[in-house]
Amino acid sequence: MKTFLTTRYRILKKKIIHKLNQTQRLSRKTLAFGFLLAGAALVALVSLAFAKMADWALEENARLVGEYPWFAWVALPLGLPLIVWLTRRFAPYTAGSGIPQVLASLSLPYGAQKTRLISLWQTMLKIPLTFLGMLAGASIGREGPSVQVGAAVMSAWGAWCKKHNIAFKGMQENDLIAAGAAGGLAAAFNAPLAGVVFAIEELGRGILLRWERQIFIGVLAAGFIQVAIQGNNPYFSGFHGTELDDMLIWVLLSALVCGVAGGLFARMLYKGAAAFSPEKYRGWIRRHPIMLAGVIGVLLAALGTIYQGQTFGTGYHEASDALRRMYDAPFGVAAAKWLATVLSYWAGIPGGIFTPSLTVGAMIGQHIAQFADLQTGVNVLVLICMTAFLAAATQSPLTSSVVVMEMTGGQNLLFWLLIGAIFASQVSRQFSPKPFYHAAGARFRQRVQEEYAAKQVDIKENR
């Protein structure tokens, strides 16, 4: 009897210990999941604050330009050089979109330089610097910057949790960077699904990511938290459209035009101002970036004055009105917006190209409809061209299609969006063989490695 009781006691003890271990493992997983959601919430809240600031800056610029026509001629020639100086002095890795910096960070080897391009406090400066650029009237967006900021926030949050032995032990830095970057895009566009597709197509291109479910949970959580706060409202609301007659012909025509325009757009962004300037001015351009920003400011002010402010900012209202059949594009405005976005990027200020690219596409769609004297379904052509131009500029057709679909609620046209995006992306490659974001990311990666190598040489020489 005693032996039987002893045996039962041991079995019961093992079961209790096993249950306690299971409970501890469950508690650790629950805790880790909670901290992942907390990181996603931080990304969403920062993106929301950024969006509110950007919207205010765009509205204030429109008001000031409307009341004081001379405002652009002061704000842009003086404001852009100031922003360039502040960027180069305090946050040199925040210039441009932000997506190339994230791609470079993902491809850098693990070590001290891994997160140099997404250092939290420097990257957070991208928000006020982009805000100032929008207030001045530069043709820039906040979505690319939101990607870099999201990556920085999640990376810093993960590093803090790991340091205090709280969570994320099994997640590598690349996992956290990817989750934050894609979460930033999802929150910026209020489009959770687009964030996941962006992570797979853009962030995972040429880079080995483990794609653990935590990444997707983090991305979706950031997007859904934004939806919970803002409401399930499309970024561009009010679109209603169905297939046109001869839809395939319209899609291929639009994709061809946007593919050429987008390919040249990406090529000019990557090459920079010096590559397209007379040879005698190239040295001056490279040596005087602040003065170059002033010259570009004058050109942007001139374009905005000619087109009554339609080339300033993201162009959200123009694209939104075009989707709702309430916009009549003046002659040549698509080319002017295209040029304004290129010039703004060349200036070297922080700012993205996502929404300006959508606006250029919308304006191209309007022009095609006007040239063809299309009476009905103009907004459908606008939708196709928005997707096609974005796909041509980024060579990410899946992301472009899903982003535009979620932003407009155009699920019924997703098939045609994909056809247009894929064809435009293929056309774009004839002008810009390497995707712009990845080409620019390789340049950032090389810059970090060269600076690190030079620093190591200095340390050896000083010993």
Tab-separated table of N, CA and C in Angstrom, residues 276-329:
chain	number	residue	atom	x	y	z
A	276	PHE	N	22.052	64.902	-64.643
A	276	PHE	CA	21.262	65.467	-65.737
A	276	PHE	C	21.540	66.951	-65.956
A	277	SER	N	22.627	67.424	-65.384
A	277	SER	CA	23.023	68.820	-65.544
A	277	SER	C	24.191	68.929	-66.525
A	278	PRO	N	24.375	70.099	-67.136
A	278	PRO	CA	25.562	70.290	-67.984
A	278	PRO	C	26.837	69.998	-67.199
A	279	GLU	N	27.800	69.444	-67.855
A	279	GLU	CA	29.008	68.966	-67.171
A	279	GLU	C	29.700	70.056	-66.359
A	280	LYS	N	29.664	71.293	-66.853
A	280	LYS	CA	30.378	72.367	-66.154
A	280	LYS	C	29.733	72.736	-64.815
A	281	TYR	N	28.458	72.317	-64.614
A	281	TYR	CA	27.777	72.643	-63.358
A	281	TYR	C	27.776	71.481	-62.366
A	282	ARG	N	28.215	70.307	-62.784
A	282	ARG	CA	28.101	69.126	-61.923
A	282	ARG	C	28.930	69.246	-60.647
A	283	GLY	N	30.125	69.759	-60.763
A	283	GLY	CA	30.970	69.933	-59.584
A	283	GLY	C	30.341	70.895	-58.593
A	284	TRP	N	29.785	71.991	-59.102
A	284	TRP	CA	29.139	72.969	-58.215
A	284	TRP	C	27.959	72.338	-57.494
A	285	ILE	N	27.168	71.552	-58.201
A	285	ILE	CA	25.991	70.915	-57.608
A	285	ILE	C	26.398	69.990	-56.473
A	286	ARG	N	27.450	69.216	-56.684
A	286	ARG	CA	27.893	68.273	-55.649
A	286	ARG	C	28.511	68.988	-54.450
A	287	ARG	N	29.142	70.120	-54.679
A	287	ARG	CA	29.839	70.834	-53.587
A	287	ARG	C	28.912	71.749	-52.798
A	288	HIS	N	27.790	72.149	-53.364
A	288	HIS	CA	26.922	73.143	-52.719
A	288	HIS	C	25.482	72.629	-52.610
A	289	PRO	N	25.244	71.614	-51.804
A	289	PRO	CA	23.876	71.059	-51.690
A	289	PRO	C	22.869	72.041	-51.113
A	290	ILE	N	23.315	72.929	-50.229
A	290	ILE	CA	22.385	73.880	-49.629
A	290	ILE	C	21.952	74.936	-50.647
A	291	MET	N	22.900	75.416	-51.438
A	291	MET	CA	22.555	76.384	-52.485
A	291	MET	C	21.699	75.729	-53.568
A	292	LEU	N	21.977	74.457	-53.866
A	292	LEU	CA	21.160	73.736	-54.833
A	292	LEU	C	19.707	73.675	-54.357
A	293	ALA	N	19.518	73.439	-53.061
A	293	ALA	CA	18.165	73.394	-52.509
A	293	ALA	C	17.447	74.730	-52.701
A	294	GLY	N	18.185	75.831	-52.594
A	294	GLY	CA	17.590	77.153	-52.822
A	294	GLY	C	17.142	77.333	-54.261
A	295	VAL	N	17.974	76.896	-55.198
A	295	VAL	CA	17.615	76.980	-56.619
A	295	VAL	C	16.381	76.129	-56.905
A	296	ILE	N	16.370	74.924	-56.348
A	296	ILE	CA	15.214	74.039	-56.534
A	296	ILE	C	13.963	74.659	-55.929
A	297	GLY	N	14.116	75.345	-54.805
A	297	GLY	CA	12.982	76.029	-54.191
A	297	GLY	C	12.361	77.056	-55.125
A	298	VAL	N	13.187	77.793	-55.851
A	298	VAL	CA	12.687	78.776	-56.820
A	298	VAL	C	11.910	78.079	-57.935
A	299	LEU	N	12.457	76.961	-58.439
A	299	LEU	CA	11.794	76.216	-59.511
A	299	LEU	C	10.450	75.651	-59.043
A	300	LEU	N	10.408	75.135	-57.809
A	300	LEU	CA	9.158	74.604	-57.267
A	300	LEU	C	8.123	75.709	-57.086
A	301	ALA	N	8.561	76.867	-56.648
A	301	ALA	CA	7.642	77.997	-56.496
A	301	ALA	C	7.074	78.410	-57.847
A	302	ALA	N	7.904	78.397	-58.884
A	302	ALA	CA	7.444	78.757	-60.226
A	302	ALA	C	6.410	77.753	-60.733
A	303	LEU	N	6.685	76.458	-60.567
A	303	LEU	CA	5.731	75.436	-61.003
A	303	LEU	C	4.403	75.574	-60.268
A	304	GLY	N	4.479	75.790	-58.959
A	304	GLY	CA	3.262	75.933	-58.171
A	304	GLY	C	2.459	77.156	-58.550
A	305	THR	N	3.146	78.241	-58.883
A	305	THR	CA	2.450	79.468	-59.284
A	305	THR	C	1.736	79.271	-60.622
A	306	ILE	N	2.404	78.620	-61.564
A	306	ILE	CA	1.820	78.382	-62.883
A	306	ILE	C	0.558	77.528	-62.775
A	307	TYR	N	0.606	76.522	-61.896
A	307	TYR	CA	-0.520	75.589	-61.777
A	307	TYR	C	-1.348	75.832	-60.517
A	308	GLN	N	-1.288	77.055	-60.005
A	308	GLN	CA	-2.168	77.491	-58.912
A	308	GLN	C	-2.118	76.555	-57.700
A	309	GLY	N	-0.916	76.150	-57.332
A	309	GLY	CA	-0.705	75.368	-56.118
A	309	GLY	C	-0.935	73.878	-56.259
A	310	GLN	N	-1.263	73.393	-57.451
A	310	GLN	CA	-1.578	71.976	-57.619
A	310	GLN	C	-0.347	71.072	-57.624
A	311	THR	N	0.842	71.648	-57.670
A	311	THR	CA	2.062	70.836	-57.598
A	311	THR	C	2.667	70.837	-56.208
A	312	PHE	N	2.092	71.593	-55.278
A	312	PHE	CA	2.609	71.628	-53.914
A	312	PHE	C	2.089	70.423	-53.122
A	313	GLY	N	2.870	69.985	-52.138
A	313	GLY	CA	2.423	68.949	-51.224
A	313	GLY	C	2.255	67.589	-51.874
A	314	THR	N	1.441	66.759	-51.263
A	314	THR	CA	1.253	65.395	-51.745
A	314	THR	C	0.363	65.329	-52.979
A	315	GLY	N	-0.530	66.301	-53.122
A	315	GLY	CA	-1.509	66.235	-54.198
A	315	GLY	C	-2.705	65.371	-53.836
A	316	TYR	N	-2.897	65.131	-52.553
A	316	TYR	CA	-3.987	64.262	-52.104
A	316	TYR	C	-5.348	64.725	-52.617
A	317	HIS	N	-5.621	66.014	-52.502
A	317	HIS	CA	-6.945	66.517	-52.877
A	317	HIS	C	-7.191	66.370	-54.374
A	318	GLU	N	-6.164	66.588	-55.187
A	318	GLU	CA	-6.325	66.425	-56.627
A	318	GLU	C	-6.637	64.966	-56.979
A	319	ALA	N	-5.884	64.031	-56.365
A	319	ALA	CA	-6.111	62.609	-56.635
A	319	ALA	C	-7.483	62.179	-56.119
A	320	SER	N	-7.846	62.638	-54.934
A	320	SER	CA	-9.144	62.285	-54.355
A	320	SER	C	-10.293	62.805	-55.209
A	321	ASP	N	-10.170	64.050	-55.667
A	321	ASP	CA	-11.223	64.623	-56.514
A	321	ASP	C	-11.312	63.887	-57.850
A	322	ALA	N	-10.174	63.474	-58.394
A	322	ALA	CA	-10.178	62.742	-59.666
A	322	ALA	C	-10.894	61.404	-59.519
A	323	LEU	N	-10.699	60.736	-58.387
A	323	LEU	CA	-11.370	59.450	-58.152
A	323	LEU	C	-12.877	59.613	-57.981
A	324	ARG	N	-13.301	60.812	-57.583
A	324	ARG	CA	-14.739	61.062	-57.388
A	324	ARG	C	-15.348	61.843	-58.557
A	325	ARG	N	-14.601	61.925	-59.671
A	325	ARG	CA	-15.066	62.604	-60.885
A	325	ARG	C	-15.344	64.088	-60.632
A	326	MET	N	-14.488	64.714	-59.814
A	326	MET	CA	-14.679	66.125	-59.481
A	326	MET	C	-13.452	66.960	-59.825
A	327	TYR	N	-12.569	66.446	-60.685
A	327	TYR	CA	-11.316	67.143	-60.979
A	327	TYR	C	-11.147	67.275	-62.487
A	328	ASP	N	-10.821	68.466	-62.917
A	328	ASP	CA	-10.540	68.730	-64.321
A	328	ASP	C	-9.074	69.157	-64.419
A	329	ALA	N	-8.211	68.253	-64.827
A	329	ALA	CA	-6.774	68.505	-64.823
A	329	ALA	C	-6.386	69.524	-65.886
